[in-house]
Short mmCIF file of C-alpha atoms in Angstrom, two decimals:
data_model
loop_
_atom_site.label_atom_id
_atom_site.label_comp_id
_atom_site.label_asym_id
_atom_site.label_seq_id
_atom_site.Cartn_x
_atom_site.Cartn_y
_atom_site.Cartn_z
CA UNK A 43 5.17 -138.19 -44.07
CA UNK A 44 5.64 -138.34 -47.68
CA UNK A 45 8.32 -139.05 -49.95
CA UNK A 46 10.56 -136.89 -51.21
CA UNK A 47 12.24 -138.66 -54.13
CA UNK A 48 14.71 -140.84 -55.19
CA UNK A 49 18.51 -140.03 -54.77
CA UNK A 50 21.85 -141.95 -56.60
CA UNK A 51 23.95 -143.14 -52.93
CA UNK A 52 27.20 -145.05 -53.86
CA UNK A 53 28.31 -147.66 -51.43
CA UNK A 54 31.63 -148.33 -50.33
CA UNK A 55 32.16 -152.64 -49.27
CA UNK A 56 30.22 -155.27 -50.38
CA UNK A 57 31.18 -156.53 -46.69
CA UNK A 58 27.80 -156.92 -44.85
CA UNK A 59 26.98 -153.62 -44.26
CA UNK A 60 27.84 -152.79 -47.40
CA UNK A 61 25.26 -155.09 -49.38
CA UNK A 62 21.97 -154.70 -45.83
CA UNK A 63 22.65 -150.90 -46.77
CA UNK A 64 22.68 -151.37 -50.92
CA UNK A 65 19.30 -153.18 -49.73
CA UNK A 66 17.44 -151.19 -47.70
CA UNK A 67 18.39 -148.18 -50.58
CA UNK A 68 16.97 -149.38 -52.86
CA UNK A 69 14.01 -150.80 -50.94
CA UNK A 70 13.28 -146.68 -50.35
CA UNK A 71 14.07 -146.19 -54.68
CA UNK A 72 17.21 -144.65 -54.93
CA UNK A 73 19.13 -145.58 -57.09
CA UNK A 74 22.98 -148.17 -55.88
CA UNK A 75 25.83 -148.63 -57.21
CA UNK A 76 28.49 -150.48 -55.34
CA UNK A 77 31.98 -150.42 -55.61
CA UNK A 78 34.49 -153.72 -53.74
CA UNK A 79 37.89 -153.55 -54.15
CA UNK A 80 37.87 -157.31 -54.05
CA UNK A 81 37.12 -159.42 -56.63
CA UNK A 82 34.08 -160.30 -54.64
CA UNK A 83 31.53 -159.63 -51.83
CA UNK A 84 31.82 -160.28 -47.91
CA UNK A 85 33.68 -159.13 -46.61
CA UNK A 86 35.65 -159.85 -42.97
CA UNK A 87 33.89 -162.83 -44.34
CA UNK A 88 35.63 -163.82 -47.02
CA UNK A 89 38.26 -166.52 -45.75
CA UNK A 90 42.32 -165.71 -47.45
CA UNK A 91 44.33 -167.58 -46.89
CA UNK A 92 47.98 -165.62 -47.16
CA UNK A 93 49.12 -163.02 -44.45
CA UNK A 94 50.84 -159.85 -44.24
CA UNK A 95 55.24 -159.95 -45.07
CA UNK A 96 54.96 -158.04 -41.32
CA UNK A 97 53.31 -159.31 -38.83
CA UNK A 98 51.54 -156.52 -37.11
CA UNK A 99 50.68 -155.29 -40.34
CA UNK A 100 50.55 -151.57 -39.19
CA UNK A 101 50.84 -150.99 -42.98
CA UNK A 102 47.40 -151.48 -44.68
CA UNK A 103 49.32 -149.59 -48.42
CA UNK A 104 52.41 -151.78 -48.51
CA UNK A 105 53.03 -153.85 -50.29
CA UNK A 106 51.53 -157.49 -49.99
CA UNK A 107 49.13 -156.29 -47.38
CA UNK A 108 45.61 -158.45 -46.74
CA UNK A 109 42.54 -157.50 -46.44
CA UNK A 110 41.45 -160.89 -44.37
CA UNK A 111 41.62 -161.61 -40.87
CA UNK A 112 40.14 -164.21 -40.11
CA UNK A 113 41.00 -167.53 -39.25
CA UNK A 114 40.71 -171.29 -40.55
CA UNK A 115 38.95 -172.43 -37.57
CA UNK A 116 36.78 -169.82 -36.74
CA UNK A 117 32.92 -169.89 -36.38
CA UNK A 118 30.77 -167.23 -35.13
CA UNK A 119 30.50 -166.75 -32.04
CA UNK A 120 26.54 -165.98 -31.86
CA UNK A 121 24.23 -168.19 -33.18
CA UNK A 122 22.40 -168.29 -35.95
CA UNK A 123 20.01 -166.77 -35.29
CA UNK A 124 21.29 -163.94 -33.83
CA UNK A 125 23.21 -163.98 -37.18
CA UNK A 126 20.72 -163.25 -39.89
CA UNK A 127 18.50 -160.41 -42.29
CA UNK A 128 14.96 -159.69 -42.11
CA UNK A 129 13.25 -161.97 -43.91
CA UNK A 130 16.57 -163.90 -44.48
CA UNK A 131 18.07 -165.91 -41.99
CA UNK A 132 20.24 -167.45 -41.34
CA UNK A 133 18.62 -170.17 -39.34
CA UNK A 134 16.98 -173.03 -41.13
CA UNK A 135 18.61 -172.56 -44.08
CA UNK A 136 21.83 -174.40 -45.02
CA UNK A 137 24.10 -172.52 -47.50
CA UNK A 138 26.93 -173.90 -47.62
CA UNK A 139 26.48 -177.44 -45.85
CA UNK A 140 27.48 -176.54 -42.51
CA UNK A 141 23.90 -176.88 -40.36
CA UNK A 142 25.81 -176.27 -36.68
CA UNK A 143 23.91 -173.54 -34.34
CA UNK A 144 27.20 -171.92 -34.72
CA UNK A 145 28.56 -172.05 -38.45
CA UNK A 146 32.30 -171.27 -39.87
CA UNK A 147 33.58 -168.62 -41.65
CA UNK A 148 32.12 -170.07 -45.82
CA UNK A 149 29.13 -171.26 -43.93
CA UNK A 150 28.04 -166.91 -43.23
CA UNK A 151 29.61 -165.98 -46.44
CA UNK A 152 27.78 -168.47 -48.27
CA UNK A 153 24.66 -166.40 -46.76
CA UNK A 154 26.75 -163.39 -47.78
CA UNK A 155 26.14 -164.76 -51.32
CA UNK A 156 22.61 -166.14 -50.84
CA UNK A 157 22.00 -162.50 -49.24
CA UNK A 158 23.01 -160.67 -52.50
CA UNK A 159 21.79 -162.97 -55.10
CA UNK A 160 18.26 -162.98 -54.06
CA UNK A 161 17.95 -159.86 -52.62
CA UNK A 162 18.87 -157.87 -56.05
CA UNK A 163 22.06 -156.33 -54.56
CA UNK A 164 24.19 -158.18 -56.72
CA UNK A 165 23.91 -156.73 -60.35
CA UNK A 166 23.98 -153.36 -58.78
CA UNK A 167 28.14 -154.05 -57.35
CA UNK A 168 31.54 -153.62 -59.40
CA UNK A 169 34.22 -156.31 -57.78
CA UNK A 170 37.39 -154.68 -58.75
CA UNK A 171 36.17 -151.23 -57.32
CA UNK A 172 38.26 -149.88 -55.17
CA UNK A 173 37.23 -145.97 -54.25
CA UNK A 174 40.52 -143.76 -54.04
CA UNK A 175 38.69 -139.95 -52.82
CA UNK A 176 35.56 -139.19 -52.02
CA UNK A 177 34.70 -135.46 -51.46
CA UNK A 178 32.11 -133.38 -51.23
CA UNK A 179 31.32 -131.04 -53.79
CA UNK A 180 28.82 -128.10 -52.70
CA UNK A 181 26.17 -127.90 -50.26
CA UNK A 182 23.99 -129.10 -52.74
CA UNK A 183 25.99 -130.85 -54.81
CA UNK A 184 26.85 -134.37 -54.48
CA UNK A 185 29.95 -136.69 -53.99
CA UNK A 186 33.06 -136.79 -56.14
CA UNK A 187 33.37 -140.19 -55.99
CA UNK A 188 36.48 -141.29 -57.40
CA UNK A 189 37.53 -144.98 -57.96
CA UNK A 190 40.09 -146.84 -59.60
CA UNK A 191 38.79 -150.46 -61.92
CA UNK A 192 40.17 -152.39 -64.09
CA UNK A 193 40.03 -149.60 -67.22
CA UNK A 194 41.73 -147.64 -64.88
CA UNK A 195 40.54 -143.76 -63.22
CA UNK A 196 37.01 -143.01 -62.88
CA UNK A 197 35.81 -140.47 -61.81
CA UNK A 198 31.28 -140.22 -60.77
CA UNK A 199 29.06 -138.24 -59.01
CA UNK A 200 26.14 -138.80 -56.59
CA UNK A 201 23.57 -137.35 -53.80
CA UNK A 202 24.72 -139.52 -51.66
CA UNK A 203 28.03 -141.95 -50.08
CA UNK A 204 26.82 -144.65 -47.02
CA UNK A 205 29.74 -145.74 -45.94
CA UNK A 206 30.72 -149.81 -45.12
CA UNK A 207 34.05 -149.95 -46.09
CA UNK A 208 34.56 -152.00 -42.66
CA UNK A 209 36.93 -152.26 -39.11
CA UNK A 210 38.36 -155.19 -38.86
CA UNK A 211 41.26 -154.69 -41.89
CA UNK A 212 43.87 -152.77 -39.67
CA UNK A 213 44.94 -153.75 -36.46
CA UNK A 214 45.23 -151.88 -33.46
CA UNK A 215 48.15 -152.21 -31.38
CA UNK A 216 49.41 -151.16 -28.24
CA UNK A 217 53.28 -150.38 -27.71
CA UNK A 218 53.60 -152.25 -24.79
CA UNK A 219 56.58 -149.97 -22.46
CA UNK A 220 59.93 -151.45 -22.18
CA UNK A 221 58.78 -153.20 -25.78
CA UNK A 222 62.30 -152.09 -27.27
CA UNK A 223 64.10 -155.45 -25.73
CA UNK A 224 61.56 -158.24 -26.75
CA UNK A 225 63.41 -160.43 -28.37
CA UNK A 226 60.58 -162.88 -29.18
CA UNK A 227 58.37 -162.39 -32.19
CA UNK A 228 55.15 -160.10 -32.03
CA UNK A 229 52.08 -160.07 -34.37
CA UNK A 230 48.49 -159.43 -35.10
CA UNK A 231 45.47 -161.87 -34.75
CA UNK A 232 45.24 -160.24 -38.21
CA UNK A 233 47.58 -162.47 -39.48
CA UNK A 234 46.84 -165.31 -37.34
CA UNK A 235 45.37 -168.60 -39.11
CA UNK A 236 46.61 -171.24 -37.63
CA UNK A 237 47.65 -173.09 -34.14
CA UNK A 238 50.82 -175.14 -35.65
CA UNK A 239 53.67 -172.44 -35.86
CA UNK A 240 53.15 -171.47 -31.65
CA UNK A 241 54.18 -176.01 -31.51
CA UNK A 242 56.72 -176.25 -28.43
CA UNK A 243 55.94 -171.98 -27.38
CA UNK A 244 54.67 -169.97 -24.40
CA UNK A 245 52.83 -167.56 -25.93
CA UNK A 246 51.02 -164.09 -24.61
CA UNK A 247 48.34 -163.40 -26.20
CA UNK A 248 46.99 -159.40 -25.31
CA UNK A 249 43.93 -159.56 -24.99
CA UNK A 250 40.65 -160.82 -24.19
CA UNK A 251 37.59 -160.04 -26.95
CA UNK A 252 36.12 -163.07 -28.36
CA UNK A 253 38.81 -164.00 -31.26
CA UNK A 254 41.87 -163.06 -28.04
CA UNK A 255 40.17 -166.27 -26.21
CA UNK A 256 39.45 -168.10 -29.14
CA UNK A 257 43.38 -168.09 -30.68
CA UNK A 258 44.92 -168.43 -26.93
CA UNK A 259 41.73 -172.36 -26.84
CA UNK A 260 43.76 -173.06 -30.37
CA UNK A 261 46.87 -171.86 -29.45
CA UNK A 262 46.83 -173.51 -26.41
CA UNK A 263 46.56 -177.70 -28.20
CA UNK A 264 50.54 -176.89 -28.99
CA UNK A 265 52.07 -174.72 -27.63
CA UNK A 266 53.97 -175.21 -24.66
CA UNK A 267 52.44 -172.51 -21.96
CA UNK A 268 49.58 -169.31 -23.15
CA UNK A 269 49.95 -167.15 -21.23
CA UNK A 270 46.20 -164.19 -21.70
CA UNK A 271 46.51 -160.25 -20.69
CA UNK A 272 43.61 -158.26 -19.92
CA UNK A 273 42.96 -155.47 -18.14
CA UNK A 274 39.23 -157.92 -17.14
CA UNK A 275 41.39 -160.54 -15.46
CA UNK A 276 41.62 -159.01 -12.29
CA UNK A 277 39.34 -161.27 -10.07
CA UNK A 278 40.41 -164.36 -11.88
CA UNK A 279 43.78 -164.32 -12.29
CA UNK A 280 45.94 -167.54 -11.23
CA UNK A 281 45.69 -171.63 -14.15
CA UNK A 282 43.04 -171.92 -15.92
CA UNK A 283 41.10 -175.30 -14.62
CA UNK A 284 39.50 -176.66 -17.91
CA UNK A 285 42.87 -176.27 -19.15
CA UNK A 286 46.17 -177.60 -18.71
CA UNK A 287 48.40 -174.65 -19.84
CA UNK A 288 46.70 -171.62 -20.19
CA UNK A 289 47.23 -168.44 -17.51
CA UNK A 290 44.59 -165.39 -17.42
CA UNK A 291 46.80 -162.78 -16.82
CA UNK A 292 46.77 -159.03 -15.36
CA UNK A 293 47.42 -156.52 -18.29
CA UNK A 294 50.95 -156.14 -19.36
CA UNK A 295 53.26 -154.35 -17.49
CA UNK A 296 56.54 -153.51 -19.79
CA UNK A 297 58.44 -156.09 -20.64
CA UNK A 298 61.54 -156.22 -19.18
CA UNK A 299 65.62 -155.36 -19.58
CA UNK A 300 66.15 -159.24 -19.45
CA UNK A 301 63.15 -159.77 -21.93
CA UNK A 302 60.53 -161.20 -19.36
CA UNK A 303 56.91 -160.01 -19.75
CA UNK A 304 56.16 -158.61 -17.07
CA UNK A 305 52.46 -158.43 -16.09
CA UNK A 306 50.88 -155.74 -13.34
CA UNK A 307 50.43 -157.85 -11.07
CA UNK A 308 53.77 -159.22 -10.33
CA UNK A 309 54.45 -162.29 -12.26
CA UNK A 310 57.21 -162.71 -15.00
CA UNK A 311 57.37 -165.26 -17.45
CA UNK A 312 60.01 -166.03 -20.48
CA UNK A 313 57.85 -166.54 -23.57
CA UNK A 314 58.34 -166.97 -26.96
CA UNK A 315 56.05 -164.39 -28.55
CA UNK A 316 53.60 -161.80 -28.03
CA UNK A 317 49.82 -161.92 -29.77
CA UNK A 318 48.23 -159.13 -30.27
CA UNK A 319 44.27 -160.02 -29.55
CA UNK A 320 43.58 -155.96 -29.49
CA UNK A 321 40.94 -155.30 -32.57
CA UNK A 322 41.64 -153.08 -35.20
CA UNK A 323 41.92 -149.74 -36.14
CA UNK A 324 38.88 -147.54 -38.30
CA UNK A 325 40.54 -146.40 -41.50
CA UNK A 326 39.34 -144.15 -44.30
CA UNK A 327 42.95 -143.41 -46.90
CA UNK A 328 39.90 -141.87 -49.54
CA UNK A 329 37.85 -140.24 -47.37
CA UNK A 330 38.92 -136.30 -47.86
CA UNK A 331 36.32 -133.88 -46.17
CA UNK A 332 37.09 -131.42 -43.18
CA UNK A 333 36.30 -131.18 -39.97
CA UNK A 334 35.90 -134.41 -39.60
CA UNK A 335 38.96 -137.13 -37.97
CA UNK A 336 39.73 -140.51 -36.47
CA UNK A 337 40.97 -139.70 -32.94
CA UNK A 338 41.90 -142.49 -31.26
CA UNK A 339 40.57 -144.54 -32.85
CA UNK A 340 36.93 -141.90 -32.71
CA UNK A 341 35.53 -141.63 -35.01
CA UNK A 342 33.58 -138.47 -35.70
CA UNK A 343 31.80 -135.93 -35.64
CA UNK A 344 29.22 -138.63 -36.18
CA UNK A 345 25.11 -138.94 -34.23
CA UNK A 346 24.34 -142.06 -33.00
CA UNK A 347 27.19 -143.62 -35.27
CA UNK A 348 26.16 -142.34 -38.78
CA UNK A 349 26.05 -139.21 -39.65
CA UNK A 350 28.86 -136.20 -39.59
CA UNK A 351 26.23 -133.51 -38.53
CA UNK A 352 28.01 -131.51 -41.24
CA UNK A 353 27.48 -133.38 -43.84
CA UNK A 354 24.06 -134.85 -42.82
CA UNK A 355 22.46 -137.00 -44.75
CA UNK A 356 24.65 -137.00 -47.63
CA UNK A 357 27.19 -139.04 -46.03
CA UNK A 358 27.24 -141.53 -44.02
CA UNK A 359 28.42 -144.58 -42.36
CA UNK A 360 26.99 -148.30 -41.62
CA UNK A 361 29.37 -150.80 -39.34
CA UNK A 362 31.17 -149.50 -37.39
CA UNK A 363 29.17 -149.99 -33.36
CA UNK A 364 30.66 -153.49 -32.62
CA UNK A 365 29.80 -154.81 -29.02
CA UNK A 366 26.40 -155.13 -30.08
CA UNK A 367 24.06 -158.11 -31.87
CA UNK A 368 25.68 -156.80 -35.06
CA UNK A 369 23.43 -157.79 -38.48
CA UNK A 370 20.22 -156.59 -36.06
CA UNK A 371 22.68 -153.16 -36.10
CA UNK A 372 23.57 -152.79 -39.18
CA UNK A 373 20.20 -153.24 -40.17
CA UNK A 374 18.49 -150.86 -38.36
CA UNK A 375 21.37 -148.30 -39.60
CA UNK A 376 20.72 -149.11 -43.16
CA UNK A 377 17.55 -148.39 -42.79
CA UNK A 378 17.95 -145.69 -40.87
CA UNK A 379 20.11 -144.12 -43.71
CA UNK A 380 18.29 -145.17 -46.37
CA UNK A 381 15.05 -143.24 -45.16
CA UNK A 382 16.55 -139.76 -44.24
CA UNK A 383 17.31 -139.93 -47.52
CA UNK A 384 14.07 -140.40 -48.64
CA UNK A 385 12.34 -138.31 -46.60
CA UNK A 386 9.98 -141.04 -44.39
CA UNK A 387 12.29 -140.54 -41.60
CA UNK A 388 13.82 -136.65 -39.96
CA UNK A 389 17.33 -135.94 -38.48
CA UNK A 390 17.65 -132.96 -36.10
CA UNK A 391 19.27 -130.16 -37.33
CA UNK A 392 22.70 -130.01 -37.79
CA UNK A 393 23.16 -127.24 -34.27
CA UNK A 394 21.50 -130.46 -32.40
CA UNK A 395 23.23 -133.23 -33.75
CA UNK A 396 26.51 -131.47 -33.27
CA UNK A 397 24.84 -131.48 -29.52
CA UNK A 398 23.99 -134.49 -29.17
CA UNK A 399 27.61 -136.13 -30.36
CA UNK A 400 29.64 -133.46 -27.70
CA UNK A 401 27.22 -134.86 -25.01
CA UNK A 402 27.25 -138.09 -25.28
CA UNK A 403 31.36 -138.28 -25.07
CA UNK A 404 30.91 -136.09 -22.20
CA UNK A 405 29.38 -138.62 -20.58
CA UNK A 406 31.47 -141.68 -21.59
CA UNK A 407 33.99 -138.92 -19.88
CA UNK A 408 32.42 -138.17 -16.73
CA UNK A 409 32.13 -142.34 -16.61
CA UNK A 410 35.68 -143.28 -17.83
CA UNK A 411 34.96 -145.04 -20.45
CA UNK A 412 38.42 -144.43 -22.76
CA UNK A 413 37.87 -142.03 -25.64
CA UNK A 414 39.00 -145.29 -27.99
CA UNK A 415 35.51 -147.25 -27.06
CA UNK A 416 33.19 -144.57 -27.98
CA UNK A 417 32.11 -147.05 -30.71
CA UNK A 418 32.10 -149.83 -28.30
CA UNK A 419 27.94 -150.59 -28.04
CA UNK A 420 28.47 -152.57 -24.36
CA UNK A 421 26.96 -152.30 -21.59
CA UNK A 422 23.28 -150.28 -23.60
CA UNK A 423 24.14 -152.14 -26.94
CA UNK A 424 20.32 -152.64 -26.57
CA UNK A 425 18.55 -149.81 -26.17
CA UNK A 426 20.66 -148.36 -28.74
CA UNK A 427 19.20 -150.90 -31.26
CA UNK A 428 16.04 -149.78 -30.01
CA UNK A 429 16.62 -146.35 -29.63
CA UNK A 430 18.19 -147.06 -34.53
CA UNK A 431 14.37 -149.73 -34.81
CA UNK A 432 12.28 -146.59 -33.38
CA UNK A 433 13.79 -143.83 -35.14
CA UNK A 434 12.17 -146.41 -38.98
CA UNK A 435 8.80 -147.62 -36.81
CA UNK A 436 9.70 -150.72 -36.12
CA UNK A 437 9.52 -152.43 -33.28
CA UNK A 438 12.12 -152.14 -29.80
CA UNK A 439 14.47 -155.49 -29.56
CA UNK A 440 12.91 -158.82 -29.12
CA UNK A 441 13.35 -160.37 -25.01
CA UNK A 442 14.64 -163.63 -25.91
CA UNK A 443 17.53 -162.07 -28.20
CA UNK A 444 18.96 -160.50 -25.70
CA UNK A 445 19.11 -162.49 -23.49
CA UNK A 446 20.65 -164.60 -26.28
CA UNK A 447 22.55 -162.33 -27.59
CA UNK A 448 23.71 -161.82 -23.21
CA UNK A 449 24.13 -165.68 -23.24
CA UNK A 450 26.66 -165.67 -25.50
CA UNK A 451 28.42 -164.17 -23.82
CA UNK A 452 28.33 -165.41 -20.58
CA UNK A 453 29.50 -168.68 -22.34
CA UNK A 454 33.17 -166.55 -24.71
CA UNK A 455 34.12 -165.84 -21.07
CA UNK A 456 34.00 -168.89 -19.69
CA UNK A 457 36.89 -170.38 -21.63
CA UNK A 458 35.12 -173.45 -22.22
CA UNK A 459 34.74 -173.56 -25.52
CA UNK A 460 33.11 -176.94 -25.28
CA UNK A 461 30.32 -173.52 -25.68
CA UNK A 462 28.79 -173.54 -29.32
CA UNK A 463 27.74 -177.41 -29.18
CA UNK A 464 26.10 -177.81 -26.21
CA UNK A 465 24.16 -174.03 -26.91
CA UNK A 466 20.74 -176.37 -27.97
CA UNK A 467 20.79 -178.55 -24.90
CA UNK A 468 21.22 -175.60 -23.00
CA UNK A 469 18.03 -173.85 -24.93
CA UNK A 470 15.84 -176.95 -24.38
CA UNK A 471 16.66 -176.31 -20.39
CA UNK A 472 16.50 -172.94 -20.26
CA UNK A 473 13.30 -172.89 -22.09
CA UNK A 474 11.92 -176.11 -19.98
CA UNK A 475 13.33 -173.64 -16.90
CA UNK A 476 10.96 -171.07 -18.25
CA UNK A 477 8.22 -172.77 -18.81
CA UNK A 478 7.95 -173.85 -14.79
CA UNK A 479 8.05 -170.18 -13.59
CA UNK A 480 5.37 -169.30 -15.61
CA UNK A 481 3.49 -172.19 -14.06
CA UNK A 482 4.60 -171.12 -11.09
CA UNK A 483 3.91 -167.65 -11.65
CA UNK A 484 0.19 -168.97 -13.04
#
């Protein structure tokens, strides 16, 4: 397939997704401009010690609202080998003096800084340039990008736009039954930074994702009690043996009239704080397009989480899926977008893409998967990476990387914080076992 032509492309956001999208677009010969509303690249990996005045962080446009959601002690939950890009590994290099297999956020931010510089992307980034409105000008006429910088408002036209504004900024807060009876504190993990404010408290942590597990463990070192509530704990409800003051509970049933937090299995606790570790909402306040919605956290319609059929290929999204080897996934998405725009990869017709979206949604519904999990790739995360790789002529996911990711997930769910620092020892054991198995087979 021959290349058609180079295009002008605007990338919204200079986090990991925006940076790798810009690299892939540049590699395909496109002219790239990256718009970043903050004063540096790195997106969600740029730590901000501040927190929102609103502990739930419900209004991202409110005065004083904070973009960052990192906590001070955060370390990656995947090993370095799974945290790099092709041709630019995190493994084997140290960027901010943190050589650990599971480095802290400052190491990842330094990695992204170096990636932006060494890939040549940094020279295409406009800092403190906030995209205010993004709208199509008509079939084949490109996209109007209205943005605000230090010098004021401006408008430019691009052939294509790649949206990479991230999805770890606007909290998703469930409405608990009886929440009007609650008299204690409540906050979202978006605003969690350090455990000290929870000294001697009884804390209910809602959610058992990676951040919920990390934060619950950290709080337990200073809190009186920590109760982790999740619908995924039915077979594990009760005291967590490896901690003196941590319990797994079923999901929250309600807040009782007396203010106690009642769980579905029937237990109840008098708590000081409810801490929601319940994820984030997709949010595109600048997007002005028809026939496109965010409904119960389903962004769409989107063909394979990237292209809206009506506007493809000139509008695309990189970085929406979760529960995967994220950096590898966004790199493959970005490469697919770049090659579709240059003509080296093809999309189905608009009708066929729309039909594929409907079929995906039908299968989700048949499987009982809630709409809000549309972009959660588990359990088919590896198949999605392989599908993307096939679109751009890359080999499928290596078995070693797949096994490493699944091992990391198992480690997270044990609630044992030591896995990060014993990983290398475990890897040696895994390799030795594999060698023994191979000998037996031979």
